[in-house]
Amino acid sequence: MKRIFVALTAIFLSLSFVTTAAQAKIGQNILDNILLLVTVDENGDPVMLGTGFVISDQGHVLTSEHVVREAKLVVFCAQKLKKTDTYCFKEGTLEMLAEDSSLDLALLQLPEQLRSANQESYLVLADSSLTDIGDEINVIGYPGTGALTLNLSRGVISGFVEDYIKTDARLFSGNSGGPALNENNQVIGIATALTSDDYQNLGILTSSNTI
C-alpha cells in the first residue's frame, strides 16, 4: 500500500495546481471532504480515477458505481488548496458498503480514525426536487484534465430526465462521483456522465433524491 501512495504522490506532485476565484467562496470544510479516488487492481496498479465525497459523521463516502466497479481496492486522497500543503493531507483505503449500478451510485466508508463527529466535516444532501431550470450550480471534483487537482466547474441546471439532472457545467471523466452544489453549498446531484455532443454538450447528474 505504501508503494502505491509513493508512486501516486510522485506523479501528482509533478502536475500544476489549478484553482479559480469561484472556489474561494466555498468553505474549506466542504473542499476537505471531496476526495480523489483511485481504484487499484489485483497487481496494485491504478486503473480508474474519480471523485467521492463524505456525507455523514460516520465517514460514509458517496461516488459513482462505475468509478469503483470491480475494484480490488479503493484508495483515497484529500488535498489542501495551497501549494505549500502536503499533497494528501489525509489518505487511506475505503471499505465498500453498497453498490447500485442502475443508479450508478456506490457507498463506501472512511477508516475509523478519519471519521468525525463534527457536523461541519461532511457535505449535506439537499432536496433535489426543489431545484429548477436555470438554478446555478458548482460541480467539484478531480477531472484529470491538465492536473489531478481539485477543480470547480460552474453552470446551470438545463433540464430533468427521470432521476437525472442535466447541466451545462463541463464534466470530464475524473469528475464522476463528484458533488454538484446549490447556492447553499448543499449537494443536489452527483456527476455521472461525460459531456457529450449527443446531448448538446450537457453533463448528467444523478439527483440527490435517489440516494
mmCIF file with all atom_site columns, N, CA and C in Angstrom, residues 100-131:
data_model
loop_
_atom_site.group_PDB
_atom_site.id
_atom_site.type_symbol
_atom_site.label_atom_id
_atom_site.label_alt_id
_atom_site.label_comp_id
_atom_site.label_asym_id
_atom_site.label_entity_id
_atom_site.label_seq_id
_atom_site.pdbx_PDB_ins_code
_atom_site.Cartn_x
_atom_site.Cartn_y
_atom_site.Cartn_z
_atom_site.occupancy
_atom_site.B_iso_or_equiv
_atom_site.pdbx_formal_charge
_atom_site.auth_seq_id
_atom_site.auth_comp_id
_atom_site.auth_asym_id
_atom_site.auth_atom_id
_atom_site.pdbx_PDB_model_num
ATOM 1  N N  . ASP A 1 100 ? -25.085 0.295  -6.514  1.00 0.00 ? 100 ASP A N  1
ATOM 2  C CA . ASP A 1 100 ? -26.313 0.233  -7.304  1.00 0.00 ? 100 ASP A CA 1
ATOM 3  C C  . ASP A 1 100 ? -25.969 0.662  -8.722  1.00 0.00 ? 100 ASP A C  1
ATOM 4  N N  . SER A 1 101 ? -25.789 -0.306 -9.603  1.00 0.00 ? 101 SER A N  1
ATOM 5  C CA . SER A 1 101 ? -25.393 0.005  -10.976 1.00 0.00 ? 101 SER A CA 1
ATOM 6  C C  . SER A 1 101 ? -26.512 0.683  -11.753 1.00 0.00 ? 101 SER A C  1
ATOM 7  N N  . SER A 1 102 ? -27.779 0.437  -11.384 1.00 0.00 ? 102 SER A N  1
ATOM 8  C CA . SER A 1 102 ? -28.888 1.043  -12.113 1.00 0.00 ? 102 SER A CA 1
ATOM 9  C C  . SER A 1 102 ? -28.934 2.549  -11.919 1.00 0.00 ? 102 SER A C  1
ATOM 10 N N  . LEU A 1 103 ? -28.522 3.013  -10.745 1.00 0.00 ? 103 LEU A N  1
ATOM 11 C CA . LEU A 1 103 ? -28.471 4.454  -10.464 1.00 0.00 ? 103 LEU A CA 1
ATOM 12 C C  . LEU A 1 103 ? -27.050 5.000  -10.556 1.00 0.00 ? 103 LEU A C  1
ATOM 13 N N  . ASP A 1 104 ? -26.086 4.115  -10.792 1.00 0.00 ? 104 ASP A N  1
ATOM 14 C CA . ASP A 1 104 ? -24.673 4.486  -10.856 1.00 0.00 ? 104 ASP A CA 1
ATOM 15 C C  . ASP A 1 104 ? -24.222 5.159  -9.560  1.00 0.00 ? 104 ASP A C  1
ATOM 16 N N  . LEU A 1 105 ? -24.540 4.521  -8.431  1.00 0.00 ? 105 LEU A N  1
ATOM 17 C CA . LEU A 1 105 ? -24.151 5.033  -7.125  1.00 0.00 ? 105 LEU A CA 1
ATOM 18 C C  . LEU A 1 105 ? -23.442 3.951  -6.317  1.00 0.00 ? 105 LEU A C  1
ATOM 19 N N  . ALA A 1 106 ? -22.483 4.372  -5.512  1.00 0.00 ? 106 ALA A N  1
ATOM 20 C CA . ALA A 1 106 ? -21.806 3.449  -4.607  1.00 0.00 ? 106 ALA A CA 1
ATOM 21 C C  . ALA A 1 106 ? -21.561 4.154  -3.280  1.00 0.00 ? 106 ALA A C  1
ATOM 22 N N  . LEU A 1 107 ? -21.660 3.400  -2.186  1.00 0.00 ? 107 LEU A N  1
ATOM 23 C CA . LEU A 1 107 ? -21.433 3.928  -0.841  1.00 0.00 ? 107 LEU A CA 1
ATOM 24 C C  . LEU A 1 107 ? -20.225 3.223  -0.235  1.00 0.00 ? 107 LEU A C  1
ATOM 25 N N  . LEU A 1 108 ? -19.276 4.009  0.224   1.00 0.00 ? 108 LEU A N  1
ATOM 26 C CA . LEU A 1 108 ? -18.068 3.495  0.856   1.00 0.00 ? 108 LEU A CA 1
ATOM 27 C C  . LEU A 1 108 ? -17.922 4.135  2.232   1.00 0.00 ? 108 LEU A C  1
ATOM 28 N N  . GLN A 1 109 ? -16.850 3.766  2.941   1.00 0.00 ? 109 GLN A N  1
ATOM 29 C CA . GLN A 1 109 ? -16.658 4.332  4.283   1.00 0.00 ? 109 GLN A CA 1
ATOM 30 C C  . GLN A 1 109 ? -15.190 4.577  4.557   1.00 0.00 ? 109 GLN A C  1
ATOM 31 N N  . LEU A 1 110 ? -14.915 5.722  5.190   1.00 0.00 ? 110 LEU A N  1
ATOM 32 C CA . LEU A 1 110 ? -13.560 6.074  5.586   1.00 0.00 ? 110 LEU A CA 1
ATOM 33 C C  . LEU A 1 110 ? -13.057 5.154  6.697   1.00 0.00 ? 110 LEU A C  1
ATOM 34 N N  . PRO A 1 111 ? -11.739 5.030  6.839   1.00 0.00 ? 111 PRO A N  1
ATOM 35 C CA . PRO A 1 111 ? -11.200 4.333  8.010   1.00 0.00 ? 111 PRO A CA 1
ATOM 36 C C  . PRO A 1 111 ? -11.682 4.992  9.296   1.00 0.00 ? 111 PRO A C  1
ATOM 37 N N  . GLU A 1 112 ? -11.864 4.212  10.337  1.00 0.00 ? 112 GLU A N  1
ATOM 38 C CA . GLU A 1 112 ? -12.468 4.711  11.573  1.00 0.00 ? 112 GLU A CA 1
ATOM 39 C C  . GLU A 1 112 ? -11.734 5.913  12.144  1.00 0.00 ? 112 GLU A C  1
ATOM 40 N N  . GLN A 1 113 ? -10.410 5.933  12.057  1.00 0.00 ? 113 GLN A N  1
ATOM 41 C CA . GLN A 1 113 ? -9.638  7.025  12.661  1.00 0.00 ? 113 GLN A CA 1
ATOM 42 C C  . GLN A 1 113 ? -9.828  8.356  11.935  1.00 0.00 ? 113 GLN A C  1
ATOM 43 N N  . LEU A 1 114 ? -10.421 8.332  10.733  1.00 0.00 ? 114 LEU A N  1
ATOM 44 C CA . LEU A 1 114 ? -10.623 9.560  9.971   1.00 0.00 ? 114 LEU A CA 1
ATOM 45 C C  . LEU A 1 114 ? -12.071 10.027 9.982   1.00 0.00 ? 114 LEU A C  1
ATOM 46 N N  . ARG A 1 115 ? -12.917 9.333  10.719  1.00 0.00 ? 115 ARG A N  1
ATOM 47 C CA . ARG A 1 115 ? -14.304 9.769  10.849  1.00 0.00 ? 115 ARG A CA 1
ATOM 48 C C  . ARG A 1 115 ? -14.389 10.863 11.909  1.00 0.00 ? 115 ARG A C  1
ATOM 49 N N  . SER A 1 116 ? -15.418 11.689 11.817  1.00 0.00 ? 116 SER A N  1
ATOM 50 C CA . SER A 1 116 ? -15.512 12.828 12.731  1.00 0.00 ? 116 SER A CA 1
ATOM 51 C C  . SER A 1 116 ? -16.943 13.038 13.183  1.00 0.00 ? 116 SER A C  1
ATOM 52 N N  . ALA A 1 117 ? -17.104 13.486 14.423  1.00 0.00 ? 117 ALA A N  1
ATOM 53 C CA . ALA A 1 117 ? -18.431 13.802 14.947  1.00 0.00 ? 117 ALA A CA 1
ATOM 54 C C  . ALA A 1 117 ? -18.801 15.260 14.679  1.00 0.00 ? 117 ALA A C  1
ATOM 55 N N  . ASN A 1 118 ? -17.913 15.985 14.008  1.00 0.00 ? 118 ASN A N  1
ATOM 56 C CA . ASN A 1 118 ? -18.149 17.388 13.693  1.00 0.00 ? 118 ASN A CA 1
ATOM 57 C C  . ASN A 1 118 ? -19.130 17.498 12.528  1.00 0.00 ? 118 ASN A C  1
ATOM 58 N N  . GLN A 1 119 ? -20.267 18.129 12.746  1.00 0.00 ? 119 GLN A N  1
ATOM 59 C CA . GLN A 1 119 ? -21.304 18.215 11.718  1.00 0.00 ? 119 GLN A CA 1
ATOM 60 C C  . GLN A 1 119 ? -20.814 18.952 10.477  1.00 0.00 ? 119 GLN A C  1
ATOM 61 N N  . GLU A 1 120 ? -19.840 19.840 10.633  1.00 0.00 ? 120 GLU A N  1
ATOM 62 C CA . GLU A 1 120 ? -19.344 20.612 9.503   1.00 0.00 ? 120 GLU A CA 1
ATOM 63 C C  . GLU A 1 120 ? -18.310 19.854 8.684   1.00 0.00 ? 120 GLU A C  1
ATOM 64 N N  . SER A 1 121 ? -18.047 18.601 9.046   1.00 0.00 ? 121 SER A N  1
ATOM 65 C CA . SER A 1 121 ? -16.989 17.864 8.378   1.00 0.00 ? 121 SER A CA 1
ATOM 66 C C  . SER A 1 121 ? -17.503 16.985 7.246   1.00 0.00 ? 121 SER A C  1
ATOM 67 N N  . TYR A 1 122 ? -18.744 17.196 6.823   1.00 0.00 ? 122 TYR A N  1
ATOM 68 C CA . TYR A 1 122 ? -19.259 16.427 5.695   1.00 0.00 ? 122 TYR A CA 1
ATOM 69 C C  . TYR A 1 122 ? -20.232 17.270 4.891   1.00 0.00 ? 122 TYR A C  1
ATOM 70 N N  . LEU A 1 123 ? -20.555 16.811 3.683   1.00 0.00 ? 123 LEU A N  1
ATOM 71 C CA . LEU A 1 123 ? -21.459 17.540 2.808   1.00 0.00 ? 123 LEU A CA 1
ATOM 72 C C  . LEU A 1 123 ? -22.898 17.127 3.079   1.00 0.00 ? 123 LEU A C  1
ATOM 73 N N  . VAL A 1 124 ? -23.797 18.090 3.002   1.00 0.00 ? 124 VAL A N  1
ATOM 74 C CA . VAL A 1 124 ? -25.213 17.872 3.288   1.00 0.00 ? 124 VAL A CA 1
ATOM 75 C C  . VAL A 1 124 ? -25.978 17.656 1.988   1.00 0.00 ? 124 VAL A C  1
ATOM 76 N N  . LEU A 1 125 ? -26.842 16.630 1.974   1.00 0.00 ? 125 LEU A N  1
ATOM 77 C CA . LEU A 1 125 ? -27.666 16.351 0.801   1.00 0.00 ? 125 LEU A CA 1
ATOM 78 C C  . LEU A 1 125 ? -28.912 17.227 0.838   1.00 0.00 ? 125 LEU A C  1
ATOM 79 N N  . ALA A 1 126 ? -29.193 17.906 -0.277  1.00 0.00 ? 126 ALA A N  1
ATOM 80 C CA . ALA A 1 126 ? -30.371 18.763 -0.388  1.00 0.00 ? 126 ALA A CA 1
ATOM 81 C C  . ALA A 1 126 ? -31.511 18.004 -1.051  1.00 0.00 ? 126 ALA A C  1
ATOM 82 N N  . ASP A 1 127 ? -32.682 18.587 -1.033  1.00 0.00 ? 127 ASP A N  1
ATOM 83 C CA . ASP A 1 127 ? -33.853 18.042 -1.708  1.00 0.00 ? 127 ASP A CA 1
ATOM 84 C C  . ASP A 1 127 ? -33.807 18.488 -3.166  1.00 0.00 ? 127 ASP A C  1
ATOM 85 N N  . SER A 1 128 ? -33.426 17.585 -4.061  1.00 0.00 ? 128 SER A N  1
ATOM 86 C CA . SER A 1 128 ? -33.253 17.958 -5.467  1.00 0.00 ? 128 SER A CA 1
ATOM 87 C C  . SER A 1 128 ? -34.567 18.281 -6.155  1.00 0.00 ? 128 SER A C  1
ATOM 88 N N  . SER A 1 129 ? -35.702 17.891 -5.552  1.00 0.00 ? 129 SER A N  1
ATOM 89 C CA . SER A 1 129 ? -36.997 18.217 -6.161  1.00 0.00 ? 129 SER A CA 1
ATOM 90 C C  . SER A 1 129 ? -37.296 19.708 -6.090  1.00 0.00 ? 129 SER A C  1
ATOM 91 N N  . LEU A 1 130 ? -36.549 20.443 -5.257  1.00 0.00 ? 130 LEU A N  1
ATOM 92 C CA . LEU A 1 130 ? -36.754 21.883 -5.119  1.00 0.00 ? 130 LEU A CA 1
ATOM 93 C C  . LEU A 1 130 ? -35.954 22.691 -6.129  1.00 0.00 ? 130 LEU A C  1
ATOM 94 N N  . THR A 1 131 ? -35.149 22.008 -6.944  1.00 0.00 ? 131 THR A N  1
ATOM 95 C CA . THR A 1 131 ? -34.346 22.706 -7.943  1.00 0.00 ? 131 THR A CA 1
ATOM 96 C C  . THR A 1 131 ? -35.174 23.014 -9.184  1.00 0.00 ? 131 THR A C  1
#
